[in-house]
mmCIF file with all atom_site columns, C-alpha atoms in Angstrom:
data_model
loop_
_atom_site.group_PDB
_atom_site.id
_atom_site.type_symbol
_atom_site.label_atom_id
_atom_site.label_alt_id
_atom_site.label_comp_id
_atom_site.label_asym_id
_atom_site.label_entity_id
_atom_site.label_seq_id
_atom_site.pdbx_PDB_ins_code
_atom_site.Cartn_x
_atom_site.Cartn_y
_atom_site.Cartn_z
_atom_site.occupancy
_atom_site.B_iso_or_equiv
_atom_site.pdbx_formal_charge
_atom_site.auth_seq_id
_atom_site.auth_comp_id
_atom_site.auth_asym_id
_atom_site.auth_atom_id
_atom_site.pdbx_PDB_model_num
ATOM 1   C CA . ASP A 1 1   ? 11.081 -31.951 -22.376 1.00 71.00 ? 701 ASP A CA 1
ATOM 2   C CA . GLY A 1 2   ? 8.476  -34.063 -22.258 1.00 78.00 ? 702 GLY A CA 1
ATOM 3   C CA . ILE A 1 3   ? 8.452  -37.423 -19.906 1.00 86.00 ? 703 ILE A CA 1
ATOM 4   C CA . VAL A 1 4   ? 11.315 -39.689 -19.743 1.00 89.00 ? 704 VAL A CA 1
ATOM 5   C CA . TRP A 1 5   ? 10.920 -43.245 -20.249 1.00 90.00 ? 705 TRP A CA 1
ATOM 6   C CA . PRO A 1 6   ? 12.700 -46.196 -18.441 1.00 88.00 ? 706 PRO A CA 1
ATOM 7   C CA . ALA A 1 7   ? 14.251 -48.654 -21.003 1.00 87.00 ? 707 ALA A CA 1
ATOM 8   C CA . PRO A 1 8   ? 11.438 -51.744 -20.360 1.00 87.00 ? 708 PRO A CA 1
ATOM 9   C CA . VAL A 1 9   ? 8.018  -49.440 -20.939 1.00 90.00 ? 709 VAL A CA 1
ATOM 10  C CA . ALA A 1 10  ? 9.317  -46.798 -23.161 1.00 90.00 ? 710 ALA A CA 1
ATOM 11  C CA . PRO A 1 11  ? 6.661  -47.405 -26.025 1.00 91.00 ? 711 PRO A CA 1
ATOM 12  C CA . PHE A 1 12  ? 9.958  -47.464 -28.699 1.00 94.00 ? 712 PHE A CA 1
ATOM 13  C CA . GLY A 1 13  ? 14.085 -48.790 -27.745 1.00 93.00 ? 713 GLY A CA 1
ATOM 14  C CA . ALA A 1 14  ? 15.261 -45.584 -29.495 1.00 96.00 ? 714 ALA A CA 1
ATOM 15  C CA . GLY A 1 15  ? 14.379 -42.524 -32.127 1.00 97.00 ? 715 GLY A CA 1
ATOM 16  C CA . ILE A 1 16  ? 15.946 -42.365 -35.397 1.00 98.00 ? 716 ILE A CA 1
ATOM 17  C CA . ILE A 1 17  ? 16.576 -38.681 -36.875 1.00 98.00 ? 717 ILE A CA 1
ATOM 18  C CA . ASN A 1 18  ? 17.275 -38.301 -39.950 1.00 98.00 ? 718 ASN A CA 1
ATOM 19  C CA . MET A 1 19  ? 18.518 -35.135 -40.042 1.00 97.00 ? 719 MET A CA 1
ATOM 20  C CA . ARG A 1 20  ? 18.664 -34.319 -43.699 1.00 97.00 ? 720 ARG A CA 1
ATOM 21  C CA . PRO A 1 21  ? 15.514 -36.975 -45.705 1.00 96.00 ? 721 PRO A CA 1
ATOM 22  C CA . THR A 1 22  ? 16.509 -36.167 -49.470 1.00 96.00 ? 722 THR A CA 1
ATOM 23  C CA . ASP A 1 23  ? 19.962 -37.480 -49.140 1.00 97.00 ? 723 ASP A CA 1
ATOM 24  C CA . GLU A 1 24  ? 20.243 -40.650 -50.093 1.00 97.00 ? 724 GLU A CA 1
ATOM 25  C CA . ALA A 1 25  ? 23.801 -41.250 -48.317 1.00 98.00 ? 725 ALA A CA 1
ATOM 26  C CA . VAL A 1 26  ? 22.166 -40.390 -44.923 1.00 98.00 ? 726 VAL A CA 1
ATOM 27  C CA . SER A 1 27  ? 18.854 -42.190 -45.912 1.00 97.00 ? 727 SER A CA 1
ATOM 28  C CA . LYS A 1 28  ? 21.324 -45.793 -46.223 1.00 98.00 ? 728 LYS A CA 1
ATOM 29  C CA . ALA A 1 29  ? 22.381 -44.690 -43.008 1.00 98.00 ? 729 ALA A CA 1
ATOM 30  C CA . CYS A 1 30  ? 19.224 -44.333 -40.789 1.00 98.00 ? 730 CYS A CA 1
ATOM 31  C CA . GLU A 1 31  ? 17.670 -48.012 -43.110 1.00 98.00 ? 731 GLU A CA 1
ATOM 32  C CA . GLU A 1 32  ? 20.997 -49.379 -41.532 1.00 97.00 ? 732 GLU A CA 1
ATOM 33  C CA . THR A 1 33  ? 20.373 -48.098 -38.169 1.00 98.00 ? 733 THR A CA 1
ATOM 34  C CA . TYR A 1 34  ? 16.994 -48.711 -38.301 1.00 98.00 ? 734 TYR A CA 1
ATOM 35  C CA . ALA A 1 35  ? 18.146 -52.573 -38.843 1.00 98.00 ? 735 ALA A CA 1
ATOM 36  C CA . ALA A 1 36  ? 20.498 -53.056 -36.450 1.00 97.00 ? 736 ALA A CA 1
ATOM 37  C CA . LEU A 1 37  ? 18.584 -51.845 -34.033 1.00 97.00 ? 737 LEU A CA 1
ATOM 38  C CA . ALA A 1 38  ? 15.969 -53.831 -34.639 1.00 97.00 ? 738 ALA A CA 1
ATOM 39  C CA . ALA A 1 39  ? 18.773 -56.658 -34.857 1.00 97.00 ? 739 ALA A CA 1
ATOM 40  C CA . ALA A 1 40  ? 19.909 -55.878 -31.588 1.00 95.00 ? 740 ALA A CA 1
ATOM 41  C CA . GLY A 1 41  ? 16.417 -55.705 -29.991 1.00 93.00 ? 741 GLY A CA 1
ATOM 42  C CA . PHE A 1 42  ? 15.034 -52.000 -30.201 1.00 93.00 ? 742 PHE A CA 1
ATOM 43  C CA . ASP A 1 43  ? 12.002 -51.207 -31.098 1.00 93.00 ? 743 ASP A CA 1
ATOM 44  C CA . PRO A 1 44  ? 12.885 -48.099 -32.673 1.00 97.00 ? 744 PRO A CA 1
ATOM 45  C CA . LEU A 1 45  ? 11.156 -45.475 -34.136 1.00 97.00 ? 745 LEU A CA 1
ATOM 46  C CA . TYR A 1 46  ? 12.132 -43.527 -37.909 1.00 98.00 ? 746 TYR A CA 1
ATOM 47  C CA . ASP A 1 47  ? 12.026 -39.851 -38.449 1.00 97.00 ? 747 ASP A CA 1
ATOM 48  C CA . GLU A 1 48  ? 12.637 -39.014 -41.799 1.00 95.00 ? 748 GLU A CA 1
ATOM 49  C CA . THR A 1 49  ? 10.171 -35.883 -42.267 1.00 96.00 ? 749 THR A CA 1
ATOM 50  C CA . GLU A 1 50  ? 11.079 -33.412 -43.637 1.00 95.00 ? 750 GLU A CA 1
ATOM 51  C CA . ASP A 1 51  ? 10.351 -31.147 -40.352 1.00 96.00 ? 751 ASP A CA 1
ATOM 52  C CA . ARG A 1 52  ? 12.855 -28.522 -39.560 1.00 96.00 ? 752 ARG A CA 1
ATOM 53  C CA . ALA A 1 53  ? 15.660 -30.186 -37.311 1.00 94.00 ? 753 ALA A CA 1
ATOM 54  C CA . GLY A 1 54  ? 14.185 -28.163 -34.070 1.00 95.00 ? 754 GLY A CA 1
ATOM 55  C CA . ALA A 1 55  ? 10.542 -29.933 -34.777 1.00 96.00 ? 755 ALA A CA 1
ATOM 56  C CA . LYS A 1 56  ? 12.299 -33.292 -35.140 1.00 96.00 ? 756 LYS A CA 1
ATOM 57  C CA . PHE A 1 57  ? 14.482 -32.516 -31.593 1.00 94.00 ? 757 PHE A CA 1
ATOM 58  C CA . ALA A 1 58  ? 11.363 -31.881 -29.623 1.00 93.00 ? 758 ALA A CA 1
ATOM 59  C CA . ARG A 1 59  ? 9.649  -33.811 -31.187 1.00 94.00 ? 759 ARG A CA 1
ATOM 60  C CA . MET A 1 60  ? 11.261 -36.709 -29.176 1.00 94.00 ? 760 MET A CA 1
ATOM 61  C CA . ASP A 1 61  ? 11.833 -35.495 -26.790 1.00 92.00 ? 761 ASP A CA 1
ATOM 62  C CA . LEU A 1 62  ? 8.180  -35.648 -26.252 1.00 92.00 ? 762 LEU A CA 1
ATOM 63  C CA . ILE A 1 63  ? 7.511  -38.704 -26.697 1.00 92.00 ? 763 ILE A CA 1
ATOM 64  C CA . GLY A 1 64  ? 10.566 -39.680 -24.227 1.00 92.00 ? 764 GLY A CA 1
ATOM 65  C CA . LEU A 1 65  ? 12.301 -42.268 -26.360 1.00 92.00 ? 765 LEU A CA 1
ATOM 66  C CA . PRO A 1 66  ? 15.454 -43.563 -23.700 1.00 93.00 ? 766 PRO A CA 1
ATOM 67  C CA . TRP A 1 67  ? 17.642 -42.883 -26.523 1.00 96.00 ? 767 TRP A CA 1
ATOM 68  C CA . GLN A 1 68  ? 18.313 -40.852 -29.809 1.00 97.00 ? 768 GLN A CA 1
ATOM 69  C CA . VAL A 1 69  ? 20.318 -41.805 -32.272 1.00 98.00 ? 769 VAL A CA 1
ATOM 70  C CA . ILE A 1 70  ? 20.827 -37.922 -34.922 1.00 98.00 ? 770 ILE A CA 1
ATOM 71  C CA . ILE A 1 71  ? 22.236 -39.220 -38.334 1.00 98.00 ? 771 ILE A CA 1
ATOM 72  C CA . GLY A 1 72  ? 22.998 -35.902 -40.276 1.00 97.00 ? 772 GLY A CA 1
ATOM 73  C CA . PRO A 1 73  ? 25.659 -35.265 -43.851 1.00 97.00 ? 773 PRO A CA 1
ATOM 74  C CA . LYS A 1 74  ? 28.460 -34.695 -41.736 1.00 97.00 ? 774 LYS A CA 1
ATOM 75  C CA . GLY A 1 75  ? 28.406 -37.537 -39.576 1.00 97.00 ? 775 GLY A CA 1
ATOM 76  C CA . VAL A 1 76  ? 28.019 -40.155 -42.594 1.00 97.00 ? 776 VAL A CA 1
ATOM 77  C CA . GLY A 1 77  ? 31.401 -38.469 -43.878 1.00 96.00 ? 777 GLY A CA 1
ATOM 78  C CA . LYS A 1 78  ? 32.879 -39.066 -40.245 1.00 97.00 ? 778 LYS A CA 1
ATOM 79  C CA . GLY A 1 79  ? 31.689 -42.781 -40.473 1.00 97.00 ? 779 GLY A CA 1
ATOM 80  C CA . VAL A 1 80  ? 29.696 -41.929 -37.503 1.00 98.00 ? 780 VAL A CA 1
ATOM 81  C CA . VAL A 1 81  ? 26.209 -41.377 -35.546 1.00 98.00 ? 781 VAL A CA 1
ATOM 82  C CA . GLU A 1 82  ? 25.611 -38.878 -32.629 1.00 98.00 ? 782 GLU A CA 1
ATOM 83  C CA . LEU A 1 83  ? 23.702 -40.604 -29.943 1.00 98.00 ? 783 LEU A CA 1
ATOM 84  C CA . LYS A 1 84  ? 21.602 -39.316 -27.652 1.00 96.00 ? 784 LYS A CA 1
ATOM 85  C CA . GLU A 1 85  ? 21.041 -40.570 -23.834 1.00 95.00 ? 785 GLU A CA 1
ATOM 86  C CA . ARG A 1 86  ? 18.141 -38.872 -22.942 1.00 92.00 ? 786 ARG A CA 1
ATOM 87  C CA . ALA A 1 87  ? 17.900 -39.304 -19.501 1.00 90.00 ? 787 ALA A CA 1
ATOM 88  C CA . THR A 1 88  ? 21.095 -37.659 -18.644 1.00 92.00 ? 788 THR A CA 1
ATOM 89  C CA . GLY A 1 89  ? 21.748 -35.619 -21.951 1.00 91.00 ? 789 GLY A CA 1
ATOM 90  C CA . GLU A 1 90  ? 24.377 -36.340 -23.144 1.00 95.00 ? 790 GLU A CA 1
ATOM 91  C CA . ARG A 1 91  ? 25.625 -36.737 -26.782 1.00 96.00 ? 791 ARG A CA 1
ATOM 92  C CA . SER A 1 92  ? 28.348 -38.920 -27.996 1.00 97.00 ? 792 SER A CA 1
ATOM 93  C CA . GLU A 1 93  ? 29.493 -39.024 -32.066 1.00 98.00 ? 793 GLU A CA 1
ATOM 94  C CA . LEU A 1 94  ? 30.470 -42.996 -32.336 1.00 97.00 ? 794 LEU A CA 1
ATOM 95  C CA . PRO A 1 95  ? 30.322 -45.914 -35.221 1.00 98.00 ? 795 PRO A CA 1
ATOM 96  C CA . LEU A 1 96  ? 27.210 -47.479 -35.257 1.00 97.00 ? 796 LEU A CA 1
ATOM 97  C CA . ALA A 1 97  ? 28.249 -50.272 -33.721 1.00 96.00 ? 797 ALA A CA 1
ATOM 98  C CA . GLU A 1 98  ? 30.007 -48.583 -31.127 1.00 97.00 ? 798 GLU A CA 1
ATOM 99  C CA . ALA A 1 99  ? 26.631 -46.502 -30.185 1.00 97.00 ? 799 ALA A CA 1
ATOM 100 C CA . VAL A 1 100 ? 24.904 -49.554 -30.267 1.00 96.00 ? 800 VAL A CA 1
ATOM 101 C CA . ALA A 1 101 ? 26.353 -51.347 -28.271 1.00 96.00 ? 801 ALA A CA 1
ATOM 102 C CA . LYS A 1 102 ? 26.621 -47.992 -25.608 1.00 95.00 ? 802 LYS A CA 1
ATOM 103 C CA . MET A 1 103 ? 22.514 -48.561 -25.660 1.00 95.00 ? 803 MET A CA 1
ATOM 104 C CA . GLN A 1 104 ? 22.938 -52.353 -25.199 1.00 92.00 ? 804 GLN A CA 1
ATOM 105 C CA . GLY A 1 105 ? 25.165 -52.358 -21.984 1.00 89.00 ? 805 GLY A CA 1
ATOM 106 C CA . ALA A 1 106 ? 22.883 -49.720 -19.787 1.00 83.00 ? 806 ALA A CA 1
ATOM 107 C CA . SER A 1 107 ? 19.785 -51.358 -20.766 1.00 65.00 ? 807 SER A CA 1
#
């Protein structure tokens, strides 16, 4: 599925995938996530394209970023983001602050 960059040399610290760019609440959550990741020292890459989910996931995998933060309507409704650690494939749903803390702890 592409290279998995170690965090110190990755071109971006994390990828944010907006699952529904036409949904105002999802886009707002993505912007908040971008700001939180930038403030935490990650250089996020934000995918807000209209592409299908599979294309977005494939693109992020090919770029090889160590973390993917996936944000969609269901997660926004529950107050969580989906965090994927690229090296292990582990996925978890967490509130944004916990997701950022987990990423920082692993770096």
